Short mmCIF file of C-alpha atoms in Angstrom, two decimals:
data_model
loop_
_atom_site.label_atom_id
_atom_site.label_comp_id
_atom_site.label_asym_id
_atom_site.label_seq_id
_atom_site.Cartn_x
_atom_site.Cartn_y
_atom_site.Cartn_z
CA UNK A 14 14.42 50.36 16.44
CA UNK A 15 13.23 46.60 17.21
CA UNK A 16 13.63 45.42 20.67
CA UNK A 17 15.65 42.23 21.67
CA UNK A 18 12.58 40.24 22.04
CA UNK A 19 11.36 41.36 18.52
CA UNK A 20 14.94 40.22 17.10
CA UNK A 21 14.73 37.01 19.14
CA UNK A 22 11.17 36.03 17.50
CA UNK A 23 12.21 37.05 14.10
CA UNK A 24 15.32 34.80 14.37
CA UNK A 25 13.24 31.86 15.09
CA UNK A 26 10.61 32.52 12.25
CA UNK A 27 13.64 32.52 9.83
CA UNK A 28 15.51 29.55 11.36
CA UNK A 29 12.35 27.35 11.49
CA UNK A 30 11.72 28.11 7.80
CA UNK A 31 15.22 26.93 7.04
CA UNK A 32 15.11 23.65 8.86
CA UNK A 33 12.66 21.81 6.36
CA UNK A 34 12.31 18.14 7.72
CA UNK A 35 15.18 18.55 10.14
CA UNK A 36 12.84 18.32 13.00
CA UNK A 37 15.49 17.71 15.54
CA UNK A 38 16.85 21.11 15.33
CA UNK A 39 13.36 22.63 16.04
CA UNK A 40 12.80 20.41 18.93
CA UNK A 41 16.14 21.31 20.52
CA UNK A 42 15.16 24.97 20.47
CA UNK A 43 11.62 24.54 21.64
CA UNK A 44 12.06 26.33 24.91
CA UNK A 45 13.29 29.32 23.16
CA UNK A 46 10.51 29.22 20.43
CA UNK A 47 7.89 28.98 23.11
CA UNK A 48 9.41 31.92 25.01
CA UNK A 49 9.44 33.96 21.65
CA UNK A 50 5.63 32.97 21.20
CA UNK A 51 4.78 33.93 24.76
CA UNK A 52 6.20 37.22 24.33
CA UNK A 53 4.66 38.00 20.88
CA UNK A 54 1.23 36.87 22.32
CA UNK A 55 1.48 39.14 25.40
CA UNK A 56 2.65 42.13 23.62
CA UNK A 57 0.09 44.10 21.61
CA UNK A 58 0.88 45.09 18.10
CA UNK A 59 2.79 42.04 16.88
CA UNK A 60 -0.07 40.22 14.98
CA UNK A 61 2.08 39.92 11.90
CA UNK A 62 4.82 38.09 13.84
CA UNK A 63 2.37 35.77 15.61
CA UNK A 64 1.10 34.70 12.18
CA UNK A 65 4.49 34.22 10.70
CA UNK A 66 5.64 32.06 13.67
CA UNK A 67 2.50 29.92 13.87
CA UNK A 68 2.74 29.47 10.08
CA UNK A 69 6.36 28.36 10.24
CA UNK A 70 5.56 25.89 13.15
CA UNK A 71 2.63 24.19 11.60
CA UNK A 72 4.19 21.38 10.06
CA UNK A 73 6.46 20.52 13.00
CA UNK A 74 3.56 20.48 15.47
CA UNK A 75 1.43 18.29 13.20
CA UNK A 76 4.38 15.87 12.54
CA UNK A 77 5.10 15.74 16.23
CA UNK A 78 1.44 15.37 17.27
CA UNK A 79 1.44 18.33 19.62
CA UNK A 80 -2.21 18.66 19.43
CA UNK A 81 -3.29 20.59 22.50
CA UNK A 82 -0.46 23.15 22.03
CA UNK A 83 -1.07 23.51 18.44
CA UNK A 84 -4.76 24.09 18.99
CA UNK A 85 -3.94 26.94 21.39
CA UNK A 86 -1.35 28.51 18.90
CA UNK A 87 -3.95 28.23 16.07
CA UNK A 88 -6.67 30.09 17.99
CA UNK A 89 -4.35 32.95 19.04
CA UNK A 90 -3.10 33.12 15.37
CA UNK A 91 -6.86 33.10 14.30
CA UNK A 92 -7.48 36.12 16.41
CA UNK A 93 -4.56 37.91 14.92
CA UNK A 94 -5.70 37.24 11.45
CA UNK A 95 -9.24 38.72 12.29
CA UNK A 96 -7.56 41.74 13.76
CA UNK A 97 -5.32 42.29 10.56
CA UNK A 98 -8.20 41.61 8.19
CA UNK A 99 -6.33 38.78 6.46
CA UNK A 100 -9.11 36.75 5.04
CA UNK A 101 -7.00 34.07 3.27
CA UNK A 102 -5.11 33.45 6.40
CA UNK A 103 -8.05 33.38 8.40
CA UNK A 104 -9.62 30.52 6.17
CA UNK A 105 -6.24 28.68 6.28
CA UNK A 106 -6.24 28.85 10.20
CA UNK A 107 -10.08 27.81 10.47
CA UNK A 108 -9.13 24.76 8.22
CA UNK A 109 -6.05 23.80 10.35
CA UNK A 110 -7.97 24.21 13.66
CA UNK A 111 -10.62 21.89 12.03
CA UNK A 112 -8.01 19.43 11.03
CA UNK A 113 -6.26 19.50 14.49
CA UNK A 114 -9.61 18.52 16.12
CA UNK A 115 -10.03 15.95 13.48
CA UNK A 116 -6.47 14.67 14.54
CA UNK A 117 -7.82 14.37 18.20
CA UNK A 118 -10.92 12.42 17.09
CA UNK A 119 -13.29 15.39 17.82
CA UNK A 120 -15.32 15.20 14.66
CA UNK A 121 -18.05 17.54 15.64
CA UNK A 122 -15.66 20.15 16.41
CA UNK A 123 -13.61 19.52 13.31
CA UNK A 124 -16.83 19.97 11.05
CA UNK A 125 -17.88 23.14 12.85
CA UNK A 126 -14.61 24.92 12.00
CA UNK A 127 -14.41 23.21 8.57
CA UNK A 128 -17.63 24.45 7.42
CA UNK A 129 -16.72 28.18 8.61
CA UNK A 130 -13.50 27.65 6.45
CA UNK A 131 -15.32 26.53 3.45
CA UNK A 132 -17.85 29.27 3.54
CA UNK A 133 -15.01 31.82 3.86
CA UNK A 134 -13.12 30.23 0.93
CA UNK A 135 -16.06 29.99 -1.46
CA UNK A 136 -17.17 33.45 -0.49
CA UNK A 137 -13.72 34.83 -1.53
CA UNK A 138 -13.49 32.61 -4.44
CA UNK A 139 -10.20 31.20 -2.93
CA UNK A 140 -10.14 27.80 -4.83
CA UNK A 141 -7.01 26.56 -2.93
CA UNK A 142 -8.70 27.26 0.39
CA UNK A 143 -11.90 25.50 -0.88
CA UNK A 144 -9.78 22.46 -1.96
CA UNK A 145 -7.85 22.31 1.23
CA UNK A 146 -11.00 22.42 3.43
CA UNK A 147 -12.88 20.06 1.19
CA UNK A 148 -10.05 17.61 1.73
CA UNK A 149 -10.43 17.67 5.61
CA UNK A 150 -14.14 17.54 5.31
CA UNK A 151 -13.62 14.32 3.39
CA UNK A 152 -11.44 13.03 5.96
CA UNK A 153 -14.27 13.68 8.71
CA UNK A 154 -16.77 11.74 6.49
CA UNK A 155 -14.08 9.02 6.09
CA UNK A 156 -13.86 8.90 10.01
CA UNK A 157 -17.73 8.51 10.22
CA UNK A 158 -17.60 5.68 8.08
CA UNK A 159 -19.19 7.59 5.07
CA UNK A 160 -16.98 6.64 2.37
CA UNK A 161 -19.15 7.36 -0.59
CA UNK A 162 -19.43 11.01 0.61
CA UNK A 163 -15.49 11.06 1.49
CA UNK A 164 -14.93 9.88 -2.16
CA UNK A 165 -16.95 12.67 -3.56
CA UNK A 166 -15.06 15.29 -1.69
CA UNK A 167 -11.65 13.89 -2.55
CA UNK A 168 -12.74 13.70 -6.18
CA UNK A 169 -13.81 17.41 -6.03
CA UNK A 170 -10.41 18.35 -4.31
CA UNK A 171 -8.47 16.35 -7.01
CA UNK A 172 -10.19 18.26 -9.82
CA UNK A 173 -9.46 21.69 -8.28
CA UNK A 174 -5.77 20.95 -7.53
CA UNK A 175 -5.30 19.60 -11.02
CA UNK A 176 -6.99 22.97 -12.37
CA UNK A 177 -4.55 24.84 -9.94
CA UNK A 178 -1.46 22.76 -11.03
CA UNK A 179 -0.95 22.15 -7.47
CA UNK A 180 0.90 18.67 -7.69
CA UNK A 181 1.24 18.05 -3.76
CA UNK A 182 -2.46 18.99 -3.33
CA UNK A 183 -3.11 16.43 -5.97
CA UNK A 184 -0.94 13.77 -4.48
CA UNK A 185 -2.89 14.26 -1.11
CA UNK A 186 -6.23 13.76 -2.72
CA UNK A 187 -4.95 10.68 -4.78
CA UNK A 188 -3.78 9.14 -1.49
CA UNK A 189 -7.02 9.65 0.12
CA UNK A 190 -8.96 8.37 -2.86
CA UNK A 191 -6.87 5.33 -2.73
CA UNK A 192 -7.65 4.80 1.03
CA UNK A 193 -11.47 4.92 0.64
CA UNK A 194 -11.07 2.36 -2.24
CA UNK A 195 -9.86 -0.07 0.32
CA UNK A 196 -13.10 -0.19 2.49
CA UNK A 197 -15.16 -1.98 -0.27
CA UNK A 198 -12.12 -4.06 -1.35
CA UNK A 199 -11.22 -2.21 -4.56
CA UNK A 200 -7.57 -2.97 -4.15
CA UNK A 201 -6.47 -2.36 -7.79
CA UNK A 202 -8.04 1.19 -7.80
CA UNK A 203 -6.50 1.86 -4.41
CA UNK A 204 -3.10 0.92 -5.35
CA UNK A 205 -3.33 2.78 -8.61
CA UNK A 206 -4.29 6.00 -6.67
CA UNK A 207 -1.54 5.50 -4.13
CA UNK A 208 1.26 4.68 -6.53
CA UNK A 209 0.37 7.94 -8.58
CA UNK A 210 0.48 9.98 -5.30
CA UNK A 211 3.82 8.14 -4.55
CA UNK A 212 5.41 9.32 -7.90
CA UNK A 213 4.57 12.90 -7.17
CA UNK A 214 5.85 12.85 -3.49
CA UNK A 215 9.16 11.40 -4.72
CA UNK A 216 9.57 13.78 -7.54
CA UNK A 217 9.01 16.72 -5.06
CA UNK A 218 11.15 15.14 -2.29
CA UNK A 219 8.27 15.09 0.11
CA UNK A 220 9.28 12.47 2.73
CA UNK A 221 6.14 12.72 4.83
CA UNK A 222 3.90 12.35 1.80
CA UNK A 223 5.94 9.44 0.52
CA UNK A 224 5.75 7.54 3.95
CA UNK A 225 2.09 8.23 3.94
CA UNK A 226 1.55 6.57 0.46
CA UNK A 227 4.00 3.86 1.18
CA UNK A 228 2.12 2.99 4.41
CA UNK A 229 -1.19 2.84 2.34
CA UNK A 230 0.39 0.73 -0.45
CA UNK A 231 1.69 -1.69 2.23
CA UNK A 232 -1.72 -2.05 3.61
CA UNK A 233 -2.99 -2.90 0.10
CA UNK A 234 -0.36 -5.76 -0.47
CA UNK A 235 -1.13 -6.98 3.11
CA UNK A 236 -4.87 -7.37 2.33
CA UNK A 237 -3.86 -9.22 -0.91
CA UNK A 238 -1.61 -11.73 0.74
CA UNK A 239 1.49 -10.11 -0.95
CA UNK A 240 3.50 -10.13 2.33
CA UNK A 241 7.09 -9.48 0.96
CA UNK A 242 5.65 -6.36 -1.09
CA UNK A 243 3.84 -5.18 2.00
CA UNK A 244 6.95 -5.79 4.30
CA UNK A 245 9.10 -3.64 1.91
CA UNK A 246 6.49 -0.93 1.74
CA UNK A 247 6.08 -0.56 5.68
CA UNK A 248 9.90 -0.94 6.23
CA UNK A 249 10.58 2.05 3.96
CA UNK A 250 7.57 3.99 5.51
CA UNK A 251 9.12 3.39 8.88
CA UNK A 252 12.49 4.88 7.74
CA UNK A 253 10.90 8.01 6.64
CA UNK A 254 8.64 8.43 9.53
CA UNK A 255 11.63 8.11 11.73
CA UNK A 256 13.53 10.69 9.45
CA UNK A 257 10.96 13.33 9.81
CA UNK A 258 10.06 12.69 13.35
CA UNK A 259 6.52 11.45 12.63
CA UNK A 260 5.64 9.86 15.94
CA UNK A 261 2.15 8.55 15.01
CA UNK A 262 3.40 7.38 11.68
CA UNK A 263 6.17 5.45 13.02
CA UNK A 264 4.00 3.70 15.69
CA UNK A 265 1.56 2.79 12.96
CA UNK A 266 4.53 1.38 10.79
CA UNK A 267 5.70 -0.79 13.51
CA UNK A 268 2.20 -1.95 14.27
CA UNK A 269 1.88 -2.92 10.73
CA UNK A 270 5.01 -4.70 10.48
CA UNK A 271 4.08 -6.54 13.56
CA UNK A 272 0.82 -7.69 11.97
CA UNK A 273 2.71 -8.89 8.87
CA UNK A 274 5.09 -10.99 11.12
CA UNK A 275 1.93 -12.54 12.68
CA UNK A 276 0.47 -13.28 9.17
CA UNK A 277 3.39 -15.03 7.57
#
């Protein structure tokens, strides 16, 4: 027979999975979700439930920018995956820990965890895990100003996701390829990649991805002096970031719109 605490935790795993982009509903329940997490963490024998709750909360914590808390959850979940011997889940968690360090600007820590994830994925012939990790390694190189290396990573990611027929992974790779094309001023190539990504996001109803591509497209139009096109792209991105509760994206869209007003 399950305890009240177990039913409480199971309820929130199921409820979060049903919320999708409705981040406000999750935020309203955060105190209860944290209590469920705390009980699972402190009670032996609940590694599977810890992994399920961490997995369910991953997108929300990324979108809301809860990086320190997210990092704590991921490290607890990583230990649970090791205890259970879940190799694929371990790879995913190492990748997510690396991505979280990357979001906080800790590039050395990010690369450490991403290298561990890549080695695990390649040893297990986990192509999805390999592509997801290479994607974040590309982002590290981009953050270091090493655009050529980043571009090579994103091209590898694109090839793997196309082989696996994973359209959302393909869209992520295309969007990032577009971003690295901006640095040398290759605007036509950048916009082509980002518009391809935009079409995939829209077909999938993926608001976060659509907002990200629109923001990049707006940057490209702005750089070319196409202010009206840039304004429409950033305005649409702002609407979508607000819809999904993306704090960093909303702030960036507002900054981009402010820059546009100054340029006109």
